[in-house]
XYZ file of C-alpha atoms in Angstrom:
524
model
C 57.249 115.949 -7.464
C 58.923 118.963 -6.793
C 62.363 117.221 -6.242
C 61.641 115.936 -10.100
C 61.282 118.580 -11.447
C 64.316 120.702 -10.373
C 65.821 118.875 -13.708
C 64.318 120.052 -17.230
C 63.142 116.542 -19.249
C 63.226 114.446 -15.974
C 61.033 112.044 -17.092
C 63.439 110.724 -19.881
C 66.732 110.601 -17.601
C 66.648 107.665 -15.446
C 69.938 108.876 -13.519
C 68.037 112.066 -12.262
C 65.318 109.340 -10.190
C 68.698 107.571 -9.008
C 69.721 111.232 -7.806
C 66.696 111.949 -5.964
C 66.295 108.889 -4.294
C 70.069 109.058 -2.727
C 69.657 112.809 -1.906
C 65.810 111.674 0.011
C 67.921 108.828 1.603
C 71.313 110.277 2.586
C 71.111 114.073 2.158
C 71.074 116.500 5.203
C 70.043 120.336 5.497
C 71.372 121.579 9.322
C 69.236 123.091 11.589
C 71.131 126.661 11.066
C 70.010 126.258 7.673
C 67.118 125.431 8.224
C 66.255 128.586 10.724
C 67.994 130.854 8.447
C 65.457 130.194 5.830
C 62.806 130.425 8.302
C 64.306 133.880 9.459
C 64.408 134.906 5.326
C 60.231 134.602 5.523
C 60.079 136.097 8.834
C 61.951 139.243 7.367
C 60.396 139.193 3.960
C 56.914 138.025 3.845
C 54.313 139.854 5.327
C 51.971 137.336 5.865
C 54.355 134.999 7.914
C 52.547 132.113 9.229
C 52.649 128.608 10.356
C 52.787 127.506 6.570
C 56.378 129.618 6.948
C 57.660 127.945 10.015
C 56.052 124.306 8.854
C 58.231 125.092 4.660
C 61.380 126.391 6.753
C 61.909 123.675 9.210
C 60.273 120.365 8.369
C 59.782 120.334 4.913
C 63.154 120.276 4.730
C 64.173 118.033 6.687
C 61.707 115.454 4.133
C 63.171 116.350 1.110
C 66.669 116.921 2.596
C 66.461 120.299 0.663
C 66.079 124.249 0.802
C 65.078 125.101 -2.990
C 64.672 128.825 -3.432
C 63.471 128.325 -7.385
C 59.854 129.236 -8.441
C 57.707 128.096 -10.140
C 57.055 130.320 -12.995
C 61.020 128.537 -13.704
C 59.264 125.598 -15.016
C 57.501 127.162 -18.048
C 59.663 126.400 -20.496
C 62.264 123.971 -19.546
C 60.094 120.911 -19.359
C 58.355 120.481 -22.346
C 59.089 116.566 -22.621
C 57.832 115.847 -18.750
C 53.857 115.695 -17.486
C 52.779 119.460 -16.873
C 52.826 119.851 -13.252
C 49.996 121.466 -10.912
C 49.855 121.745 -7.547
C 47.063 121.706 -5.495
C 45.906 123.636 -2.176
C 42.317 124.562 -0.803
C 41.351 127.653 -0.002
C 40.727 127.355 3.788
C 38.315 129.927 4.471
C 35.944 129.091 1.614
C 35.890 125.428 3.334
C 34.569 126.475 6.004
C 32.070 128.325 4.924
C 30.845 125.316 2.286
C 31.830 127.283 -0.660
C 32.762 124.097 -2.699
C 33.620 125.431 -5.725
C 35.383 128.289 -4.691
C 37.621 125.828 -2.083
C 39.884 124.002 -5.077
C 43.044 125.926 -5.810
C 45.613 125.256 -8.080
C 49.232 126.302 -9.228
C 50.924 125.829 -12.548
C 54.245 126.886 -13.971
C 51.745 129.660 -15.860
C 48.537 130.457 -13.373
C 47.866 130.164 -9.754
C 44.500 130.085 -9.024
C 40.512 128.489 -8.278
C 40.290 125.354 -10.674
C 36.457 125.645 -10.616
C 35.701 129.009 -10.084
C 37.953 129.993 -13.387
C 39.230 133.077 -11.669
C 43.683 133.219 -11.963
C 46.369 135.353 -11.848
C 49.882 134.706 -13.334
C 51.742 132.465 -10.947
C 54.494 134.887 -10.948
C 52.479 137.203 -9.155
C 51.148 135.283 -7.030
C 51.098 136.948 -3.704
C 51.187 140.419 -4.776
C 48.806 142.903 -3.921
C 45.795 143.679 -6.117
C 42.691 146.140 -5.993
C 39.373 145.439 -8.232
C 41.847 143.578 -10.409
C 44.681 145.346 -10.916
C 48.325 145.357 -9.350
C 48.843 147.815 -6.424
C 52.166 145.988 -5.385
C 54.097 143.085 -6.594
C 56.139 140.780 -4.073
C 58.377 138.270 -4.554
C 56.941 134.790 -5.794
C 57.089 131.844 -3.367
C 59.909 129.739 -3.458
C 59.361 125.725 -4.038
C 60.546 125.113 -0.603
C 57.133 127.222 0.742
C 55.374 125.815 -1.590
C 56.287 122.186 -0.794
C 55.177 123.223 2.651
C 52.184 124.691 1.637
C 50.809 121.758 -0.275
C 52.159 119.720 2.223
C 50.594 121.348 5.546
C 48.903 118.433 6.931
C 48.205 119.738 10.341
C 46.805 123.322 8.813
C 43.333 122.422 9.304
C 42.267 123.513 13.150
C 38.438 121.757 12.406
C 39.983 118.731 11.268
C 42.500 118.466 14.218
C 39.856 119.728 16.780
C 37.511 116.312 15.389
C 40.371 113.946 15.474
C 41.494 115.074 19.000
C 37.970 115.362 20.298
C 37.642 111.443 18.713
C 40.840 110.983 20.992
C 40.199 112.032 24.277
C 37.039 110.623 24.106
C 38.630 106.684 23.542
C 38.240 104.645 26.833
C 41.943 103.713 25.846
C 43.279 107.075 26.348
C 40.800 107.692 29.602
C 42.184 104.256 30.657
C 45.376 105.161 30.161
C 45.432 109.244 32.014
C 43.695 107.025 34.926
C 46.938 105.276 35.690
C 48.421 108.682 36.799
C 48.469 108.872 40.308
C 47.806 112.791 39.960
C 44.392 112.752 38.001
C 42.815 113.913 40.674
C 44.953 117.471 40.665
C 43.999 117.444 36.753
C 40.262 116.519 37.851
C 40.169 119.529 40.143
C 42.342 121.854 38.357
C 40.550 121.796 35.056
C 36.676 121.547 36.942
C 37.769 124.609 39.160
C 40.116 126.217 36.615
C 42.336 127.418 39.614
C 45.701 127.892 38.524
C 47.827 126.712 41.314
C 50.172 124.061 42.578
C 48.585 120.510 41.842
C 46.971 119.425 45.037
C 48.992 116.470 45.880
C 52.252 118.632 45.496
C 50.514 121.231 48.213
C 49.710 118.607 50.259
C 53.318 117.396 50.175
C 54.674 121.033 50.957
C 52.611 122.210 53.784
C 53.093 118.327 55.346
C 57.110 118.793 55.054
C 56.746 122.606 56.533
C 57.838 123.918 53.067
C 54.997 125.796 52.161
C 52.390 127.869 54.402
C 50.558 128.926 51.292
C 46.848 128.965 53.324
C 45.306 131.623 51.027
C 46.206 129.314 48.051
C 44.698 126.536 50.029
C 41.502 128.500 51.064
C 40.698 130.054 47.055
C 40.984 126.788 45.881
C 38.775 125.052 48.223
C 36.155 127.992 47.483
C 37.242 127.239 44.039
C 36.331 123.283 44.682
C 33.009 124.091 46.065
C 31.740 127.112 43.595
C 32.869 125.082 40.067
C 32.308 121.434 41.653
C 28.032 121.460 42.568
C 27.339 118.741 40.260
C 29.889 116.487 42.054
C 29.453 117.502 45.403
C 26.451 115.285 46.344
C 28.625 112.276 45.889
C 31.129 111.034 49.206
C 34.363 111.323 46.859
C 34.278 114.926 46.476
C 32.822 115.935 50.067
C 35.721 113.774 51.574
C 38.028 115.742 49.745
C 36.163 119.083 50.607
C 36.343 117.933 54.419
C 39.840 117.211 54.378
C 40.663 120.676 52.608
C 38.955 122.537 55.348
C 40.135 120.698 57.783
C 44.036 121.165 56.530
C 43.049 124.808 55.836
C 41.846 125.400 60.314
C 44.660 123.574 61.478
C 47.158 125.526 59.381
C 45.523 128.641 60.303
C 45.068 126.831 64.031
C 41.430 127.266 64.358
C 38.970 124.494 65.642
C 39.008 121.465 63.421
C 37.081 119.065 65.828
C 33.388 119.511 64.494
C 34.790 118.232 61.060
C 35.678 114.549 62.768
C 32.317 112.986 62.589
C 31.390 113.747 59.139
C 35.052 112.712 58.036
C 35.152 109.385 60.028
C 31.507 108.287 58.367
C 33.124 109.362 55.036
C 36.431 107.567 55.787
C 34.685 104.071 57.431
C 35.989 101.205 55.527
C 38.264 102.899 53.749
C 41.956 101.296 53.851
C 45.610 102.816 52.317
C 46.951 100.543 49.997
C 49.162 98.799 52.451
C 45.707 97.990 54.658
C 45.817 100.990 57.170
C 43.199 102.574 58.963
C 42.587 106.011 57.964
C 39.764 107.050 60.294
C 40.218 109.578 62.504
C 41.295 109.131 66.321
C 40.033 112.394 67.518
C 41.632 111.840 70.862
C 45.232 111.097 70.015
C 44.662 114.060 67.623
C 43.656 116.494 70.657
C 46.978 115.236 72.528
C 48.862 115.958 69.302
C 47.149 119.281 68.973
C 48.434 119.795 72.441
C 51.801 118.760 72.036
C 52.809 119.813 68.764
C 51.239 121.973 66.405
C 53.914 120.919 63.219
C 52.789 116.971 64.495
C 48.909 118.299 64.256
C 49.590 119.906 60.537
C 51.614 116.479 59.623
C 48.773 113.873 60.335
C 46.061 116.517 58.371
C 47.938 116.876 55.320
C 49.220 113.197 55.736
C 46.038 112.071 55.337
C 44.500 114.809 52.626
C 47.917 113.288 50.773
C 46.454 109.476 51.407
C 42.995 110.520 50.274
C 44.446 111.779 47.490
C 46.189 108.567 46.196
C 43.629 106.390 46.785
C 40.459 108.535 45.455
C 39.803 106.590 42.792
C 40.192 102.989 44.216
C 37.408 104.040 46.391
C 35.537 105.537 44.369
C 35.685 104.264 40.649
C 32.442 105.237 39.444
C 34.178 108.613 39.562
C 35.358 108.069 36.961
C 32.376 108.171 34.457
C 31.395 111.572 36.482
C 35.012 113.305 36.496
C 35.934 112.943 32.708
C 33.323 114.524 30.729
C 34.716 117.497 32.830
C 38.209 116.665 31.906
C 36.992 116.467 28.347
C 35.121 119.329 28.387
C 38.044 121.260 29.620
C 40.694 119.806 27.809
C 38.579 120.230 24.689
C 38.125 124.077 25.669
C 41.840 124.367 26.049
C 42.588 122.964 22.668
C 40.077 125.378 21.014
C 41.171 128.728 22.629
C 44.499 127.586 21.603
C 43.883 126.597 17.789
C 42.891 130.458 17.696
C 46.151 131.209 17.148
C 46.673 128.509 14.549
C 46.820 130.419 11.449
C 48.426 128.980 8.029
C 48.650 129.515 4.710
C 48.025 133.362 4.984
C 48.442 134.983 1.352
C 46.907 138.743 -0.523
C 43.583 137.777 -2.200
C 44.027 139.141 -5.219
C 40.310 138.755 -6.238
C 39.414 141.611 -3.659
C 37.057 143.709 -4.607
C 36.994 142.442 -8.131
C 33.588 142.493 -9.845
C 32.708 139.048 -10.587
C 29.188 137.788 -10.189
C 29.674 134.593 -10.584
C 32.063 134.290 -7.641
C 30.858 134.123 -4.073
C 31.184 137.529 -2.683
C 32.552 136.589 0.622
C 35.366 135.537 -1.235
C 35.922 138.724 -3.375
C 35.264 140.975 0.196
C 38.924 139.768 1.565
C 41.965 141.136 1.748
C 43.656 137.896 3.109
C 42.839 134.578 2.511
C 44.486 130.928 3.742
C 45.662 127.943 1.868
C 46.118 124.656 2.970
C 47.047 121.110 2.141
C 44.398 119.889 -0.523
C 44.700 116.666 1.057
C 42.391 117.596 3.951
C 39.363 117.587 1.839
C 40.326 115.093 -0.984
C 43.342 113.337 -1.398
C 43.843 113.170 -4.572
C 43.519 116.147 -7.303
C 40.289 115.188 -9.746
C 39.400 118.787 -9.578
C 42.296 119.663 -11.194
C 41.686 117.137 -13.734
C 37.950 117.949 -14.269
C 38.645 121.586 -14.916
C 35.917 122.030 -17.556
C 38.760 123.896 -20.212
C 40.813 120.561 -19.784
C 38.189 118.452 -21.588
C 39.717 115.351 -20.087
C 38.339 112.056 -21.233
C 40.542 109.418 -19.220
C 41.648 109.919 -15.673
C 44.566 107.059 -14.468
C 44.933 107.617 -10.802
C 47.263 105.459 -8.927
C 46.033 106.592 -5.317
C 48.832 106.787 -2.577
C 46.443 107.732 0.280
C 46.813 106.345 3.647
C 43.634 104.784 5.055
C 40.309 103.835 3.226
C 41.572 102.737 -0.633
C 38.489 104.078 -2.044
C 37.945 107.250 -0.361
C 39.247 110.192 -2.842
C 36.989 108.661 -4.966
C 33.697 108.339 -3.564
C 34.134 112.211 -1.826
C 34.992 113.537 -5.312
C 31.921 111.762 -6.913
C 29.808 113.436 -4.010
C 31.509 116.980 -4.265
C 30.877 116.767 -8.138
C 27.224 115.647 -7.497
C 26.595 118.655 -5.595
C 28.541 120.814 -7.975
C 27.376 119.676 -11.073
C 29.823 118.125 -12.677
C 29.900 114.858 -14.800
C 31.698 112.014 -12.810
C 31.331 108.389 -13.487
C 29.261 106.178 -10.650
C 31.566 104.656 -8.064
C 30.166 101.717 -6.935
C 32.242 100.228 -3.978
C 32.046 96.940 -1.963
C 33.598 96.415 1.764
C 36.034 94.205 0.374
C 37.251 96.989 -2.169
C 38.150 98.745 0.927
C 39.703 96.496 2.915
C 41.206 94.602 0.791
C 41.471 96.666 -2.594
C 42.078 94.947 -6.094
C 44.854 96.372 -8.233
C 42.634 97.914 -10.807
C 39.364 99.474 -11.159
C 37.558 100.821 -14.498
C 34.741 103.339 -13.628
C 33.243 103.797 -17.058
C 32.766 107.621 -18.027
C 28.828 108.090 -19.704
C 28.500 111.088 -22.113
C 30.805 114.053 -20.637
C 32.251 111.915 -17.464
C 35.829 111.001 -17.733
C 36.357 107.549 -17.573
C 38.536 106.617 -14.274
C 41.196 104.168 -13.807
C 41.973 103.246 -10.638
C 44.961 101.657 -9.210
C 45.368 101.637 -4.901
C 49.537 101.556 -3.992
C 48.851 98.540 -2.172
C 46.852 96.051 -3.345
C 45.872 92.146 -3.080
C 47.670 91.814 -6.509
C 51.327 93.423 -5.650
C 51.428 92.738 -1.726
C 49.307 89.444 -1.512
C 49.368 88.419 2.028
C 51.960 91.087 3.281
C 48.983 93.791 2.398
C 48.378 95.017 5.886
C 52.051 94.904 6.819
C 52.386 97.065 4.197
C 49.969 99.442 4.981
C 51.450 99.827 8.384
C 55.062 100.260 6.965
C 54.338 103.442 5.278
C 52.255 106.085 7.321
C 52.006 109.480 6.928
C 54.094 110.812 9.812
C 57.366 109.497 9.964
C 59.889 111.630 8.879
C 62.183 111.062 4.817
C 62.302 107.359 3.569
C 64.614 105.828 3.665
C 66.401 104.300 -0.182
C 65.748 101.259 0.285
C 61.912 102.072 1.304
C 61.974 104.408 -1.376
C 63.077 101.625 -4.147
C 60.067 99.155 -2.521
C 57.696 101.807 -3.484
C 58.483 102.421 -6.510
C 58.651 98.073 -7.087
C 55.265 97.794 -5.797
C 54.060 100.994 -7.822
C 55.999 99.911 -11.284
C 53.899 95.972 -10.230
C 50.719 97.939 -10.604
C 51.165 99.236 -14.255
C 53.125 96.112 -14.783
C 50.436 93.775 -13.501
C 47.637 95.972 -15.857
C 49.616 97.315 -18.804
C 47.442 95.314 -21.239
C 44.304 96.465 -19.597
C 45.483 100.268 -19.676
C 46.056 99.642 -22.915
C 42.901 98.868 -23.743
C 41.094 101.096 -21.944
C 42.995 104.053 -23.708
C 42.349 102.078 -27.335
C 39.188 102.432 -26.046
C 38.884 105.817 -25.639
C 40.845 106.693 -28.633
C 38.232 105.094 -30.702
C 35.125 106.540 -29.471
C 36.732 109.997 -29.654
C 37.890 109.454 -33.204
C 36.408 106.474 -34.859
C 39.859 105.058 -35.825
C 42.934 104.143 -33.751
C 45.747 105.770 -34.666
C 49.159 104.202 -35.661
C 51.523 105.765 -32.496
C 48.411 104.646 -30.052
C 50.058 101.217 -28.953
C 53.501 102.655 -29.077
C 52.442 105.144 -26.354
């Protein structure tokens, strides 16, 4: 959209599409370019965040661009092309269920909440402002920020905390971290949350005489048997206790013998991979002892090291008991670490204004954060059912990845709780997994009327649908042109395919607004 409209009166020069499409396909923008932008927001904005880093170095590399216009520049010099508005949500106000303070919007003329009705001249956007007026005006965002900023897919740290906990917790991925032969040093590590060399690496070092790290050794056994009660009833994780402290007295050469019986009932029936014996021979272990301390130290951590690769072939039901400690860990991780993920940082300039009909948590910041609108609903309706709008016909030609159908059964819930007129959307499985090419949702008094037309479709991709679907994901990098001219083939096949039926529906509407149908309708 943005790469549009860098030309006034796009929409009626074919040659400027042909333009875009070969800069999306061969363009370039080098990575010193690319950090030198993101070094321009470092030194001028003062509320540099990932939204910053996210505009400077990937967006970019998309739309094979660095465009340092505004948008206050489009005001006047596209009065022949669809008015454009962007669309964001406020972050904060999401999370606290503030639904009608969440939509945000920005026009050439007004930035600002869609439902709430509160804006401020897009131009000053980002400056500072006290109980509504200017205290200090900065410099308006550039369209490459703001391509980020309505494009910061990842911005959301609840969304990505649900997806990842939905990940970790797929007997694929567990399946998969089980084929490691070192889960058991990320078992132990993350249930103790000892901070040391995994254990099969310290097994390897004090066995090859590189390491006499014993204190390490002895904290993380006490580590082992403070953090792991829960497991400890179970033979896996006293064998490996027994064969810590029995490393941990030879190395420090104190008597090891008592541990032998406890270790040998542990250890009975329990072969290496290659068939060996692993018990313990407690006699030819005394003669080593007497021989040859470094010999003694070798056959301890020799076999702590074959315990160690072969835990979980002993003892698979471990594995139900071990992960939802992994999990929990991993999870806990994750969440101290999306702390510090922060985007979309901008001045509120509704602080301390006095309006009642505005959710005073909002109007108590100083800051607020914007994100991709896309992480609530993926398409803008808000925008469109702006009260001041009066819109009576909505054509949406949905490019969403995933469920067909979804922006617009979540926008006919968040206008039922809102109170706003929406038409019913009545859905079948079939319109989801296999979606038609066009859909009429019937507006009834002050509802719009909504057209509906999915990208892909059983009409435009027939039996190809699903390879389709898989062709064009979210997250892989710019198109290429010739992906970019099958797009737009399938998307010109849906008004194609329909044009008589749009046509009607907008005779349609023209009639019921006016009683007659004008002469330039059908030319439209």
């Amino acid at each position: 959209m943005a790469s549009l409209y860098e030309k006034a009166n796009w929409s009626s020069d074919k040659e400027q599409i042909k333009v875009v499409v070969e800069r999306l396909g061969h363009g370039s923008v080098s990575l010193m370019e690319r950090f030198a932008q993101l070094n321009k927001y470092f030194q001028t904005n003062d509320n540099f965040s990932l939204t910053d880093v996210w505009a400077a170095l990937v967006m970019p590399e998309i739309v094979m661009k660095i465009d340092e216009s505004t948008l206050s520049n489009y005001q006047t010099c596209h009065d022949k092309d669809p008015y454009p508005i962007f669309t964001v949500n406020n972050q904060d106000c999401k999370y606290e269920c503030l639904l009608r303070e969440t939509f945000f919007e920005l026009t050439p003329h007004e930035a600002g909440y869609t439902l709430a009705g509160a804006f401020v001249e897009t131009s000053n956007f980002g400056s500072i402002f006290n109980k509504g007026f200017l205290t200090k005006r900065k410099p308006e965002m550039d369209m490459t920020y703001l391509q980020g900023l309505c494009g910061s897919a990842l911005a959301d740290k609840e969304v990505i905390l649900e997806k990842f906990k939905e990940y970790v917790g797929g007997w694929e991925y567990m399946k998969a971290l089980l084929d490691f032969p070192d889960l058991l040093d990320i078992s132990l590590s993350l249930i103790t949350g000892y901070e040391c060399a995994p254990l099969l690496q310290m097994a390897n070092e004090l066995l090859l005489g590189d390491s006499n790290d014993e204190e390490n050794l002895k904290e993380f056994i006490d580590c082992v048997k403070k953090e792991a009660v829960a497991l400890q009833s179970h033979a896996g994780p006293r064998l490996i206790l027994q064969a810590l402290e029995l490393c941990y007295r030879i190395l420090r050469g104190e008597d090891w013998t008592d541990l032998e019986v406890e270790l040998n009932t542990l250890l009975k029936g329990k072969k290496t991979e290659s068939g060996r014996d692993l018990m313990i021979n407690k006699d030819d272990w005394l003669e080593a002892d007497r021989n040859s301390k470094q010999l003694l130290k070798k056959l301890a951590f020799g076999l702590l090291r074959n315990i160690c690769i072969a835990f979980f072939s002993w003892f698979p039901d471990l594995n139900k008991a071990i992960w939802p400690f992994i999990v929990e860990n991993i999870l806990k991780f994750v969440e101290g670490w999306l702390k510090f993920w922060i985007w979309g940082t901008n001045y509120n300039y509704l602080y301390s204004v006095n309006a009642p009909h505005i959710d005073q948590r909002l109007l108590k910041r100083e800051i607020t954060h914007l994100e991709d609108a896309g992480l609530l609903v993926n398409s803008p309706y808000m925008s469109a059912l702006r009260a001041e709008r009066e819109i009576d016909l909505i054509i949406s030609f949905d490019f969403s990845e995933g469920d067909p159908m979804e922006t617009l059964t979540e926008t006919a819930k968040h206008c039922n709780e809102l109170g706003i007129s929406f038409p019913a959307i009545d859905c079948t499985k079939s319109d989801n997994n296999s979606p038609k090419g066009f859909y009429v949702f019937k507006g009834v008094k002050e509802a719009p009327t909504v057209i509906h037309i999915p990208l892909f479709n059983v009409e435009n991709c027939g039996s190809e649908l699903d390879a389709y679907i898989q062709k064009y994901t979210t997250f892989q990098g710019a198109y290429s042109p010739e992906m970019i001219e099958d797009l737009m083939k399938k998307a010109g096949e849906n008004v194609l395919n329909h044009k008589e039926h749009l046509m009607e529906e907008i005779k349609a509407i023209v009639q019921q607004k006016s009683g007659t149908m004008p002469s330039s309708c059908l030319i439209a």
